Amino acid sequence: MTNRHLVLGAVLIGVGDANGAGLWRHPDVPATASIDIDWYIKQAREAEEAKFDFVFVVDSQYIDAGFPPHHLNRLEPLTLLSAVAVSTERIGLVATVSTTYSEPWDIARRVASLDLISRGRAAWNIVTSQDPGTAGNFSRSEHGDYATRYRRASESVDVVTGLWNSYEDDAFSTDKSAERFLDPAKQHRLDHVGEFFSVTGPLNVQRSPQGQPVLIQAGTSDDGRNLSAEVAEIVFSFEPTVEAAAQLKADILKRSEKYNRDPDDLLFVPGLSVFIRDTDEEAQQALDAAHDTYPTDRLLSQIKRIFGDRSFADFDLDAPFPDIDPTTPESLSGAAALAARARENGWTLRQTLRSMIDHWAWFVGSPVTVADEIERWYRSGAVDGFNLFVQDPSDWYRFRTKVVPILVERGVARADYSSDTLRGHLGLDVPANRYAVARTSNP
């Protein structure tokens, strides 16, 4: 394995995602942040200055009035990141694209285009889309169950990566005195026929300096873990403790043996939020105050979405968590786990709602305390890095200017880039073109 540093990603969420729904009120955040390309470019450049590996743009294709502010009015990821690509030089660019509501040819072409525009800095965050309501925006009567959507996702990734192999690296002439622009023997049709897709190919986009975009997968259901084991190069998760992160990593690596994956080819990068002040006490007090003012109606809207549009508004907030089936087809993947935690801990509905504010890793304290916790998780081997949610601008500033230098001094984070591509940052090999390999193996 290449000698890797801590992987650092930055999730850009404009005016506030589910756990930062009040961010739009912050005096230093433009009310138009989620549609302001200059705001995204500014944050990407700040992340690049701190030598982050990538910026990460999430997406969804269904909303109602109860969704978080950032969901209601935001830019499409690939369009956004194409603009960021020409305004940055080294930082990776992660775009979320759904396999359920996009065709493989379209995914392959659009993400490969970003990879060329950025000269090898693109990654695809593979999702199957959570919200059942999305079906209605794509002329469909149903969303499909988990098993079906993940089978489709697996086949979609297979087709997309196959299309990314359409051209061998020297298929096009770089010599203007050559007789032809293309060597046709080095252009390849795919001719895929499967359960969900029939795609001929070839793709009309060549490979980038990193060969093909990096593959990221975030599902942690049983089907999601299988997909990560099969195709992911980065596993994005929301594990709240180092023990849970270690268990997830061990489970997915065990599953990956079925696909003959090299364990060094899978990186585990959970989500992270931070609250940073001069002292631990000040940070904890600030976090408690923020939690106390978090609007209950926003949490009720959030849990309604998780439980497949089932309203909790009529339940007593201080009574035990209601006996509601979390396994309906409309419920999201986190519903069953949330209900199980509530019942196991004997939480009231109010306590359950409060737990939703920080259900992934939150590191709270002074810069040294936050750096200590990052180093502890990293050196334990449970994670390869963190995907930081960029929320309060002051926390974002303190993380970049105070926490990262501590990690650099300790030899955990990089002091500077040593590569121009995202694969180079991550220590991942450039995938060889499958047809060139076959020609070399069997001339």
Tab-separated table of C-alpha atoms in Angstrom:
chain	number	residue	atom	x	y	z
A	1	MET	CA	0.000	0.000	0.000
A	2	THR	CA	1.150	3.533	-0.760
A	3	ASN	CA	2.128	5.467	2.361
A	4	ARG	CA	-1.156	7.280	2.867
A	5	HIS	CA	-2.015	10.315	4.892
A	6	LEU	CA	-5.347	11.001	6.543
A	7	VAL	CA	-8.070	11.371	3.899
A	8	LEU	CA	-9.982	14.640	4.261
A	9	GLY	CA	-13.167	15.491	2.393
A	10	ALA	CA	-15.419	18.542	2.732
A	11	VAL	CA	-19.187	18.190	2.271
A	12	LEU	CA	-20.494	21.517	0.936
A	13	ILE	CA	-24.066	22.110	2.105
A	14	GLY	CA	-24.776	25.749	1.323
A	15	VAL	CA	-27.560	27.085	3.551
A	16	GLY	CA	-27.820	23.923	5.657
A	17	ASP	CA	-28.617	20.231	5.424
A	18	ALA	CA	-30.721	18.166	7.855
A	19	ASN	CA	-28.308	18.650	10.767
A	20	GLY	CA	-27.621	22.301	10.007
A	21	ALA	CA	-31.080	23.542	9.146
A	22	GLY	CA	-30.458	26.926	10.771
A	23	LEU	CA	-27.268	27.623	8.812
A	24	TRP	CA	-29.101	29.927	6.411
A	25	ARG	CA	-29.549	32.423	9.289
A	26	HIS	CA	-25.792	32.705	9.936
A	27	PRO	CA	-24.592	36.264	9.209
A	28	ASP	CA	-21.576	34.984	7.273
A	29	VAL	CA	-23.543	32.589	5.041
A	30	PRO	CA	-25.264	34.123	1.998
A	31	ALA	CA	-28.995	33.370	1.886
A	32	THR	CA	-28.318	32.211	-1.693
A	33	ALA	CA	-25.315	30.023	-0.769
A	34	SER	CA	-26.799	26.807	-2.196
A	35	ILE	CA	-27.125	28.377	-5.656
A	36	ASP	CA	-24.133	30.740	-5.462
A	37	ILE	CA	-21.263	29.304	-7.500
A	38	ASP	CA	-18.863	31.875	-6.055
A	39	TRP	CA	-19.628	30.522	-2.565
A	40	TYR	CA	-18.835	26.968	-3.640
A	41	ILE	CA	-15.642	28.062	-5.374
A	42	LYS	CA	-14.566	29.980	-2.275
A	43	GLN	CA	-15.070	26.937	-0.030
A	44	ALA	CA	-13.360	24.595	-2.513
A	45	ARG	CA	-10.350	26.900	-2.685
A	46	GLU	CA	-10.228	27.047	1.128
A	47	ALA	CA	-10.280	23.246	1.264
A	48	GLU	CA	-7.562	23.105	-1.386
A	49	GLU	CA	-5.419	25.552	0.577
A	50	ALA	CA	-5.691	23.181	3.560
A	51	LYS	CA	-4.719	20.244	1.264
A	52	PHE	CA	-8.019	18.384	1.519
A	53	ASP	CA	-8.391	15.417	-0.814
A	54	PHE	CA	-11.810	16.382	-2.173
A	55	VAL	CA	-14.975	18.412	-1.889
A	56	PHE	CA	-18.199	16.410	-1.849
A	57	VAL	CA	-21.590	17.476	-3.264
A	58	VAL	CA	-24.707	15.563	-2.200
A	59	ASP	CA	-28.001	15.534	-4.086
A	60	SER	CA	-31.619	14.417	-4.110
A	61	GLN	CA	-34.333	14.618	-6.751
A	62	TYR	CA	-37.450	14.970	-4.623
A	63	ILE	CA	-38.495	17.642	-2.123
A	64	ASP	CA	-41.464	18.975	-0.230
A	65	ALA	CA	-41.807	22.062	1.954
A	66	GLY	CA	-40.523	20.204	5.034
A	67	PHE	CA	-37.087	19.441	3.572
A	68	PRO	CA	-33.944	21.229	4.884
A	69	PRO	CA	-33.087	24.589	3.296
A	70	HIS	CA	-30.193	23.277	1.182
A	71	HIS	CA	-32.448	20.652	-0.426
A	72	LEU	CA	-35.045	23.181	-1.531
A	73	ASN	CA	-32.954	25.293	-3.878
A	74	ARG	CA	-29.551	23.976	-4.961
A	75	LEU	CA	-27.366	23.409	-7.999
A	76	GLU	CA	-27.035	20.092	-9.833
A	77	PRO	CA	-23.723	18.480	-8.740
A	78	LEU	CA	-21.982	17.867	-12.067
A	79	THR	CA	-22.813	21.323	-13.399
A	80	LEU	CA	-21.633	22.885	-10.141
A	81	LEU	CA	-18.392	20.907	-9.980
A	82	SER	CA	-17.514	21.648	-13.606
A	83	ALA	CA	-17.394	25.321	-12.644
A	84	VAL	CA	-15.380	24.517	-9.507
A	85	ALA	CA	-12.988	22.409	-11.602
A	86	VAL	CA	-11.806	25.353	-13.689
A	87	SER	CA	-11.419	27.507	-10.564
A	88	THR	CA	-9.222	25.058	-8.622
A	89	GLU	CA	-6.083	23.074	-9.420
A	90	ARG	CA	-5.567	20.039	-7.210
A	91	ILE	CA	-8.580	19.210	-5.059
A	92	GLY	CA	-10.802	16.244	-5.938
A	93	LEU	CA	-14.436	16.731	-6.969
A	94	VAL	CA	-17.112	14.255	-5.836
A	95	ALA	CA	-20.504	14.327	-7.564
A	96	THR	CA	-23.563	12.393	-6.376
A	97	VAL	CA	-25.518	10.684	-9.158
A	98	SER	CA	-28.378	8.200	-8.715
A	99	THR	CA	-28.312	4.828	-10.442
A	100	THR	CA	-32.087	4.481	-10.014
A	101	TYR	CA	-32.974	7.603	-11.985
A	102	SER	CA	-30.066	7.907	-14.429
A	103	GLU	CA	-29.027	5.731	-17.351
A	104	PRO	CA	-25.479	4.296	-17.292
A	105	TRP	CA	-24.515	5.897	-20.606
A	106	ASP	CA	-25.474	9.327	-19.277
A	107	ILE	CA	-23.655	8.767	-15.971
A	108	ALA	CA	-20.533	7.529	-17.742
A	109	ARG	CA	-20.373	10.459	-20.137
A	110	ARG	CA	-21.157	13.210	-17.628
A	111	VAL	CA	-18.772	12.002	-14.893
A	112	ALA	CA	-16.016	11.244	-17.418
A	113	SER	CA	-16.445	14.766	-18.795
A	114	LEU	CA	-15.919	16.197	-15.297
A	115	ASP	CA	-12.853	13.968	-14.979
A	116	LEU	CA	-11.383	15.421	-18.191
A	117	ILE	CA	-12.348	19.010	-17.357
A	118	SER	CA	-10.575	18.652	-13.995
A	119	ARG	CA	-7.653	16.682	-15.517
A	120	GLY	CA	-8.266	13.612	-13.371
A	121	ARG	CA	-9.883	14.857	-10.155
A	122	ALA	CA	-13.438	13.465	-10.388
A	123	ALA	CA	-15.277	10.878	-8.301
A	124	TRP	CA	-18.776	9.432	-8.495
A	125	ASN	CA	-20.789	9.061	-5.282
A	126	ILE	CA	-23.080	6.142	-6.153
A	127	VAL	CA	-26.582	6.361	-4.647
A	128	THR	CA	-29.856	4.546	-5.289
A	129	SER	CA	-32.020	7.499	-4.099
A	130	GLN	CA	-33.738	7.308	-0.713
A	131	ASP	CA	-37.024	9.128	-1.138
A	132	PRO	CA	-39.853	7.077	-2.673
A	133	GLY	CA	-41.421	10.332	-3.892
A	134	THR	CA	-38.621	10.603	-6.454
A	135	ALA	CA	-40.454	8.101	-8.656
A	136	GLY	CA	-43.161	10.646	-9.372
A	137	ASN	CA	-40.616	13.032	-10.896
A	138	PHE	CA	-39.487	10.408	-13.404
A	139	SER	CA	-42.820	9.160	-14.753
A	140	ARG	CA	-42.706	6.064	-12.546
A	141	SER	CA	-45.404	4.609	-10.353
A	142	GLU	CA	-43.045	3.105	-7.769
A	143	HIS	CA	-39.585	3.528	-6.292
A	144	GLY	CA	-38.609	-0.138	-6.098
A	145	ASP	CA	-37.490	-2.091	-3.059
A	146	TYR	CA	-33.932	-2.136	-1.697
A	147	ALA	CA	-32.944	-5.400	-3.344
A	148	THR	CA	-34.115	-4.280	-6.786
A	149	ARG	CA	-32.513	-0.852	-6.540
A	150	TYR	CA	-29.190	-2.284	-5.419
A	151	ARG	CA	-29.164	-4.944	-8.136
A	152	ARG	CA	-29.750	-2.138	-10.613
A	153	ALA	CA	-26.943	-0.121	-8.988
A	154	SER	CA	-24.495	-3.016	-9.260
A	155	GLU	CA	-25.291	-3.498	-12.930
A	156	SER	CA	-25.177	0.254	-13.549
A	157	VAL	CA	-21.654	0.501	-12.111
A	158	ASP	CA	-20.606	-2.479	-14.233
A	159	VAL	CA	-21.895	-0.773	-17.381
A	160	VAL	CA	-20.441	2.632	-16.501
A	161	THR	CA	-16.969	1.262	-15.799
A	162	GLY	CA	-17.204	-0.823	-18.968
A	163	LEU	CA	-17.966	2.322	-20.962
A	164	TRP	CA	-15.025	4.098	-19.323
A	165	ASN	CA	-12.852	1.448	-21.017
A	166	SER	CA	-14.108	2.331	-24.505
A	167	TYR	CA	-10.775	3.835	-25.546
A	168	GLU	CA	-7.296	2.593	-24.852
A	169	ASP	CA	-4.955	5.340	-23.719
A	170	ASP	CA	-3.192	5.686	-27.100
A	171	ALA	CA	-6.295	5.309	-29.274
A	172	PHE	CA	-6.056	8.903	-30.565
A	173	SER	CA	-3.082	10.216	-32.473
A	174	THR	CA	-1.059	13.036	-30.981
A	175	ASP	CA	1.022	13.312	-34.152
A	176	LYS	CA	-0.635	15.565	-36.728
A	177	SER	CA	1.372	13.940	-39.522
A	178	ALA	CA	-0.272	10.567	-38.770
A	179	GLU	CA	-2.607	9.133	-41.399
A	180	ARG	CA	-5.603	8.876	-39.056
A	181	PHE	CA	-6.996	10.489	-35.930
A	182	LEU	CA	-8.213	7.230	-34.342
A	183	ASP	CA	-6.763	3.742	-34.303
A	184	PRO	CA	-10.060	1.820	-34.642
A	185	ALA	CA	-8.529	-1.311	-33.086
A	186	LYS	CA	-8.289	0.632	-29.828
A	187	GLN	CA	-11.925	1.692	-29.695
A	188	HIS	CA	-14.198	-0.911	-28.079
A	189	ARG	CA	-17.925	-1.576	-28.013
A	190	LEU	CA	-19.433	-2.805	-24.779
A	191	ASP	CA	-22.468	-4.768	-26.039
A	192	HIS	CA	-23.864	-5.248	-22.554
A	193	VAL	CA	-27.177	-7.048	-22.063
A	194	GLY	CA	-28.364	-7.524	-18.485
A	195	GLU	CA	-31.365	-7.493	-16.162
A	196	PHE	CA	-31.889	-3.730	-16.316
A	197	PHE	CA	-29.754	-2.381	-19.162
A	198	SER	CA	-28.856	-3.059	-22.764
A	199	VAL	CA	-25.994	-0.798	-23.842
A	200	THR	CA	-23.920	-1.089	-26.993
A	201	GLY	CA	-21.214	1.570	-26.597
A	202	PRO	CA	-18.562	2.698	-27.171
A	203	LEU	CA	-18.569	5.879	-25.102
A	204	ASN	CA	-17.496	9.044	-26.909
A	205	VAL	CA	-15.180	10.242	-24.122
A	206	GLN	CA	-11.563	9.154	-23.609
A	207	ARG	CA	-9.923	8.308	-20.289
A	208	SER	CA	-8.427	10.988	-18.028
A	209	PRO	CA	-4.954	11.144	-16.425
A	210	GLN	CA	-6.303	9.059	-13.506
A	211	GLY	CA	-7.754	6.408	-15.827
A	212	GLN	CA	-11.313	6.670	-14.545
A	213	PRO	CA	-13.187	8.500	-11.765
A	214	VAL	CA	-12.973	7.201	-8.196
A	215	LEU	CA	-16.022	5.211	-7.030
A	216	ILE	CA	-17.665	6.128	-3.700
A	217	GLN	CA	-20.608	4.330	-2.074
A	218	ALA	CA	-22.501	5.339	1.037
A	219	GLY	CA	-25.175	2.706	1.668
A	220	THR	CA	-24.718	0.802	4.937
A	221	SER	CA	-27.789	-1.434	4.771
A	222	ASP	CA	-27.069	-5.064	4.019
A	223	ASP	CA	-27.512	-4.417	0.286
A	224	GLY	CA	-25.454	-1.257	0.555
A	225	ARG	CA	-22.597	-3.047	2.274
A	226	ASN	CA	-22.566	-5.676	-0.444
A	227	LEU	CA	-22.358	-2.990	-3.112
A	228	SER	CA	-19.500	-1.278	-1.274
A	229	ALA	CA	-17.680	-4.602	-1.013
A	230	GLU	CA	-18.123	-5.142	-4.737
A	231	VAL	CA	-17.306	-1.744	-6.272
A	232	ALA	CA	-16.436	1.033	-3.774
A	233	GLU	CA	-13.009	2.578	-3.536
A	234	ILE	CA	-14.214	4.909	-0.779
A	235	VAL	CA	-16.893	3.811	1.688
A	236	PHE	CA	-18.738	6.852	3.058
A	237	SER	CA	-20.688	6.157	6.260
A	238	PHE	CA	-22.240	7.788	9.320
A	239	GLU	CA	-20.764	5.748	12.158
A	240	PRO	CA	-21.047	7.580	15.526
A	241	THR	CA	-18.257	5.748	17.383
A	242	VAL	CA	-14.838	4.364	16.578
A	243	GLU	CA	-16.094	0.903	17.567
A	244	ALA	CA	-18.974	1.106	15.081
A	245	ALA	CA	-16.601	2.338	12.383
A	246	ALA	CA	-14.245	-0.586	13.010
A	247	GLN	CA	-17.125	-3.065	12.848
A	248	LEU	CA	-18.361	-1.609	9.548
A	249	LYS	CA	-14.872	-1.774	8.043
A	250	ALA	CA	-14.341	-5.378	9.149
A	251	ASP	CA	-17.731	-6.428	7.794
A	252	ILE	CA	-17.273	-4.828	4.367
A	253	LEU	CA	-13.709	-6.120	4.001
A	254	LYS	CA	-14.975	-9.621	4.807
A	255	ARG	CA	-17.674	-9.281	2.145
A	256	SER	CA	-15.125	-7.946	-0.362
A	257	GLU	CA	-13.258	-11.261	-0.295
A	258	LYS	CA	-16.042	-12.678	-2.477
A	259	TYR	CA	-14.974	-10.261	-5.205
A	260	ASN	CA	-11.231	-10.848	-4.750
A	261	ARG	CA	-10.730	-7.226	-3.736
A	262	ASP	CA	-7.400	-6.055	-2.321
A	263	PRO	CA	-8.156	-4.541	1.127
A	264	ASP	CA	-5.833	-1.649	0.285
A	265	ASP	CA	-8.203	-0.662	-2.519
A	266	LEU	CA	-11.006	0.235	-0.080
A	267	LEU	CA	-10.827	3.426	1.987
A	268	PHE	CA	-13.242	4.072	4.865
A	269	VAL	CA	-14.180	7.717	5.339
A	270	PRO	CA	-17.132	8.416	7.698
A	271	GLY	CA	-18.927	11.739	8.046
A	272	LEU	CA	-17.802	14.202	10.714
A	273	SER	CA	-19.128	17.404	12.262
A	274	VAL	CA	-17.109	19.590	14.630
A	275	PHE	CA	-17.713	22.236	17.258
A	276	ILE	CA	-14.421	24.009	17.998
A	277	ARG	CA	-13.757	26.708	20.605
A	278	ASP	CA	-10.708	27.764	22.621
A	279	THR	CA	-11.513	25.272	25.408
A	280	ASP	CA	-13.454	22.019	25.680
A	281	GLU	CA	-15.900	23.620	28.108
A	282	GLU	CA	-16.696	26.515	25.777
A	283	ALA	CA	-17.223	24.138	22.865
A	284	GLN	CA	-19.584	21.873	24.790
A	285	GLN	CA	-21.587	24.838	26.077
A	286	ALA	CA	-21.902	26.217	22.552
A	287	LEU	CA	-23.029	22.842	21.204
A	288	ASP	CA	-25.610	22.414	23.989
A	289	ALA	CA	-26.972	25.882	23.299
A	290	ALA	CA	-27.236	25.120	19.587
A	291	HIS	CA	-29.067	21.862	20.286
A	292	ASP	CA	-31.467	23.566	22.689
A	293	THR	CA	-32.517	26.034	20.018
A	294	TYR	CA	-32.875	23.441	17.245
A	295	PRO	CA	-36.473	23.757	15.987
A	296	THR	CA	-38.686	20.799	16.946
A	297	ASP	CA	-40.830	21.222	13.836
A	298	ARG	CA	-37.729	20.731	11.702
A	299	LEU	CA	-36.930	17.484	13.516
A	300	LEU	CA	-40.529	16.315	13.106
A	301	SER	CA	-40.257	16.960	9.365
A	302	GLN	CA	-36.991	15.040	9.290
A	303	ILE	CA	-38.368	11.976	11.104
A	304	LYS	CA	-41.482	12.079	8.925
A	305	ARG	CA	-39.242	11.724	5.870
A	306	ILE	CA	-37.258	8.881	7.460
A	307	PHE	CA	-40.425	6.919	8.227
A	308	GLY	CA	-41.852	7.172	4.722
A	309	ASP	CA	-43.983	10.307	5.170
A	310	ARG	CA	-45.555	9.055	8.448
A	311	SER	CA	-46.377	12.126	10.562
A	312	PHE	CA	-45.320	12.195	14.233
A	313	ALA	CA	-46.919	15.580	14.915
A	314	ASP	CA	-49.852	14.159	16.909
A	315	PHE	CA	-47.731	12.089	19.320
A	316	ASP	CA	-46.829	13.291	22.816
A	317	LEU	CA	-43.203	14.430	22.696
A	318	ASP	CA	-42.580	13.254	26.257
A	319	ALA	CA	-44.222	9.831	25.914
A	320	PRO	CA	-42.238	6.721	24.937
A	321	PHE	CA	-41.260	6.496	21.286
A	322	PRO	CA	-44.379	5.346	19.381
A	323	ASP	CA	-44.828	1.762	18.225
A	324	ILE	CA	-44.537	2.379	14.482
A	325	ASP	CA	-43.398	-0.140	11.881
A	326	PRO	CA	-40.054	1.140	10.497
A	327	THR	CA	-39.794	-1.520	7.776
A	328	THR	CA	-42.465	-0.327	5.354
A	329	PRO	CA	-41.340	-0.011	1.707
A	330	GLU	CA	-41.647	3.769	1.984
A	331	SER	CA	-39.312	4.060	5.005
A	332	LEU	CA	-35.691	5.051	4.524
A	333	SER	CA	-32.835	2.749	5.482
A	334	GLY	CA	-32.198	4.530	8.798
A	335	ALA	CA	-35.736	4.122	10.157
A	336	ALA	CA	-35.292	0.650	11.638
A	337	ALA	CA	-32.006	1.555	13.345
A	338	LEU	CA	-33.482	4.747	14.790
A	339	ALA	CA	-36.535	2.930	16.168
A	340	ALA	CA	-34.321	0.192	17.629
A	341	ARG	CA	-32.080	2.748	19.405
A	342	ALA	CA	-35.114	4.552	20.808
A	343	ARG	CA	-36.641	1.374	22.229
A	344	GLU	CA	-33.340	-0.007	23.491
A	345	ASN	CA	-32.606	3.223	25.386
A	346	GLY	CA	-36.188	3.817	26.515
A	347	TRP	CA	-36.218	7.227	24.841
A	348	THR	CA	-39.224	9.495	24.573
A	349	LEU	CA	-40.110	10.928	21.180
A	350	ARG	CA	-38.411	14.194	22.223
A	351	GLN	CA	-35.201	12.349	23.172
A	352	THR	CA	-35.303	10.426	19.907
A	353	LEU	CA	-35.647	13.655	17.953
A	354	ARG	CA	-32.706	15.121	19.886
A	355	SER	CA	-30.567	12.074	19.019
A	356	MET	CA	-31.121	12.778	15.319
A	357	ILE	CA	-29.181	16.035	15.537
A	358	ASP	CA	-25.839	14.274	16.017
A	359	HIS	CA	-26.290	10.690	14.886
A	360	TRP	CA	-22.844	10.536	13.254
A	361	ALA	CA	-19.418	11.455	14.651
A	362	TRP	CA	-19.257	14.860	16.354
A	363	PHE	CA	-15.902	15.997	17.749
A	364	VAL	CA	-16.359	18.821	20.242
A	365	GLY	CA	-13.640	20.767	22.030
A	366	SER	CA	-10.472	22.773	21.592
A	367	PRO	CA	-8.388	22.360	18.405
A	368	VAL	CA	-6.065	19.967	20.272
A	369	THR	CA	-8.984	17.859	21.541
A	370	VAL	CA	-10.503	17.588	18.071
A	371	ALA	CA	-7.116	16.707	16.567
A	372	ASP	CA	-6.600	14.091	19.301
A	373	GLU	CA	-9.894	12.420	18.478
A	374	ILE	CA	-9.220	12.404	14.730
A	375	GLU	CA	-5.793	10.875	15.346
A	376	ARG	CA	-7.238	8.279	17.719
A	377	TRP	CA	-9.762	7.031	15.154
A	378	TYR	CA	-7.184	7.101	12.367
A	379	ARG	CA	-4.362	5.347	14.192
A	380	SER	CA	-6.763	2.675	15.476
A	381	GLY	CA	-7.173	1.548	11.868
A	382	ALA	CA	-10.964	1.935	12.017
A	383	VAL	CA	-10.970	4.739	9.428
A	384	ASP	CA	-8.780	6.155	6.690
A	385	GLY	CA	-10.077	9.685	7.118
A	386	PHE	CA	-13.172	11.845	7.526
A	387	ASN	CA	-15.697	13.635	5.328
A	388	LEU	CA	-16.254	16.919	7.174
A	389	PHE	CA	-19.625	18.668	6.923
A	390	VAL	CA	-18.901	22.344	6.271
A	391	GLN	CA	-21.428	24.064	8.517
A	392	ASP	CA	-20.700	27.053	10.791
A	393	PRO	CA	-18.080	29.225	8.989
A	394	SER	CA	-16.146	29.779	12.230
A	395	ASP	CA	-15.817	26.023	12.826
A	396	TRP	CA	-14.749	25.565	9.198
A	397	TYR	CA	-12.085	28.267	9.667
A	398	ARG	CA	-10.831	26.817	12.963
A	399	PHE	CA	-10.658	23.318	11.513
A	400	ARG	CA	-8.567	24.427	8.531
A	401	THR	CA	-6.283	26.839	10.352
A	402	LYS	CA	-5.922	25.249	13.790
A	403	VAL	CA	-6.788	21.520	13.655
A	404	VAL	CA	-5.199	20.623	10.314
A	405	PRO	CA	-1.777	22.150	11.216
A	406	ILE	CA	-1.713	20.023	14.387
A	407	LEU	CA	-2.408	16.901	12.311
A	408	VAL	CA	0.309	17.904	9.823
A	409	GLU	CA	2.808	18.415	12.642
A	410	ARG	CA	1.994	14.944	13.982
A	411	GLY	CA	2.517	13.369	10.550
A	412	VAL	CA	-1.152	12.394	10.229
A	413	ALA	CA	-2.245	14.857	7.514
A	414	ARG	CA	-0.264	15.929	4.452
A	415	ALA	CA	1.672	19.175	4.380
A	416	ASP	CA	1.309	19.505	0.603
A	417	TYR	CA	-0.046	17.661	-2.409
A	418	SER	CA	2.263	15.196	-4.133
A	419	SER	CA	-0.071	14.463	-7.054
A	420	ASP	CA	-2.334	16.260	-9.511
A	421	THR	CA	-5.090	13.609	-9.543
A	422	LEU	CA	-7.571	12.401	-6.969
A	423	ARG	CA	-6.302	8.833	-7.247
A	424	GLY	CA	-2.835	10.149	-6.613
A	425	HIS	CA	-3.995	11.958	-3.450
A	426	LEU	CA	-5.697	8.799	-2.194
A	427	GLY	CA	-2.901	6.365	-3.041
A	428	LEU	CA	-5.155	4.418	-5.428
A	429	ASP	CA	-3.759	2.793	-8.550
A	430	VAL	CA	-4.744	3.978	-12.024
A	431	PRO	CA	-6.955	1.183	-13.417
A	432	ALA	CA	-5.440	-0.296	-16.548
A	433	ASN	CA	-7.628	-0.354	-19.643
A	434	ARG	CA	-9.094	-3.868	-19.744
A	435	TYR	CA	-8.600	-4.248	-23.486
A	436	ALA	CA	-4.972	-3.120	-23.368
A	437	VAL	CA	-4.386	-5.652	-20.592
A	438	ALA	CA	-6.015	-8.384	-22.658
A	439	ARG	CA	-3.873	-7.504	-25.689
A	440	THR	CA	-0.694	-7.616	-23.588
A	441	SER	CA	-1.689	-10.921	-21.983
A	442	ASN	CA	-2.755	-12.504	-25.268
A	443	PRO	CA	-1.085	-10.698	-28.203
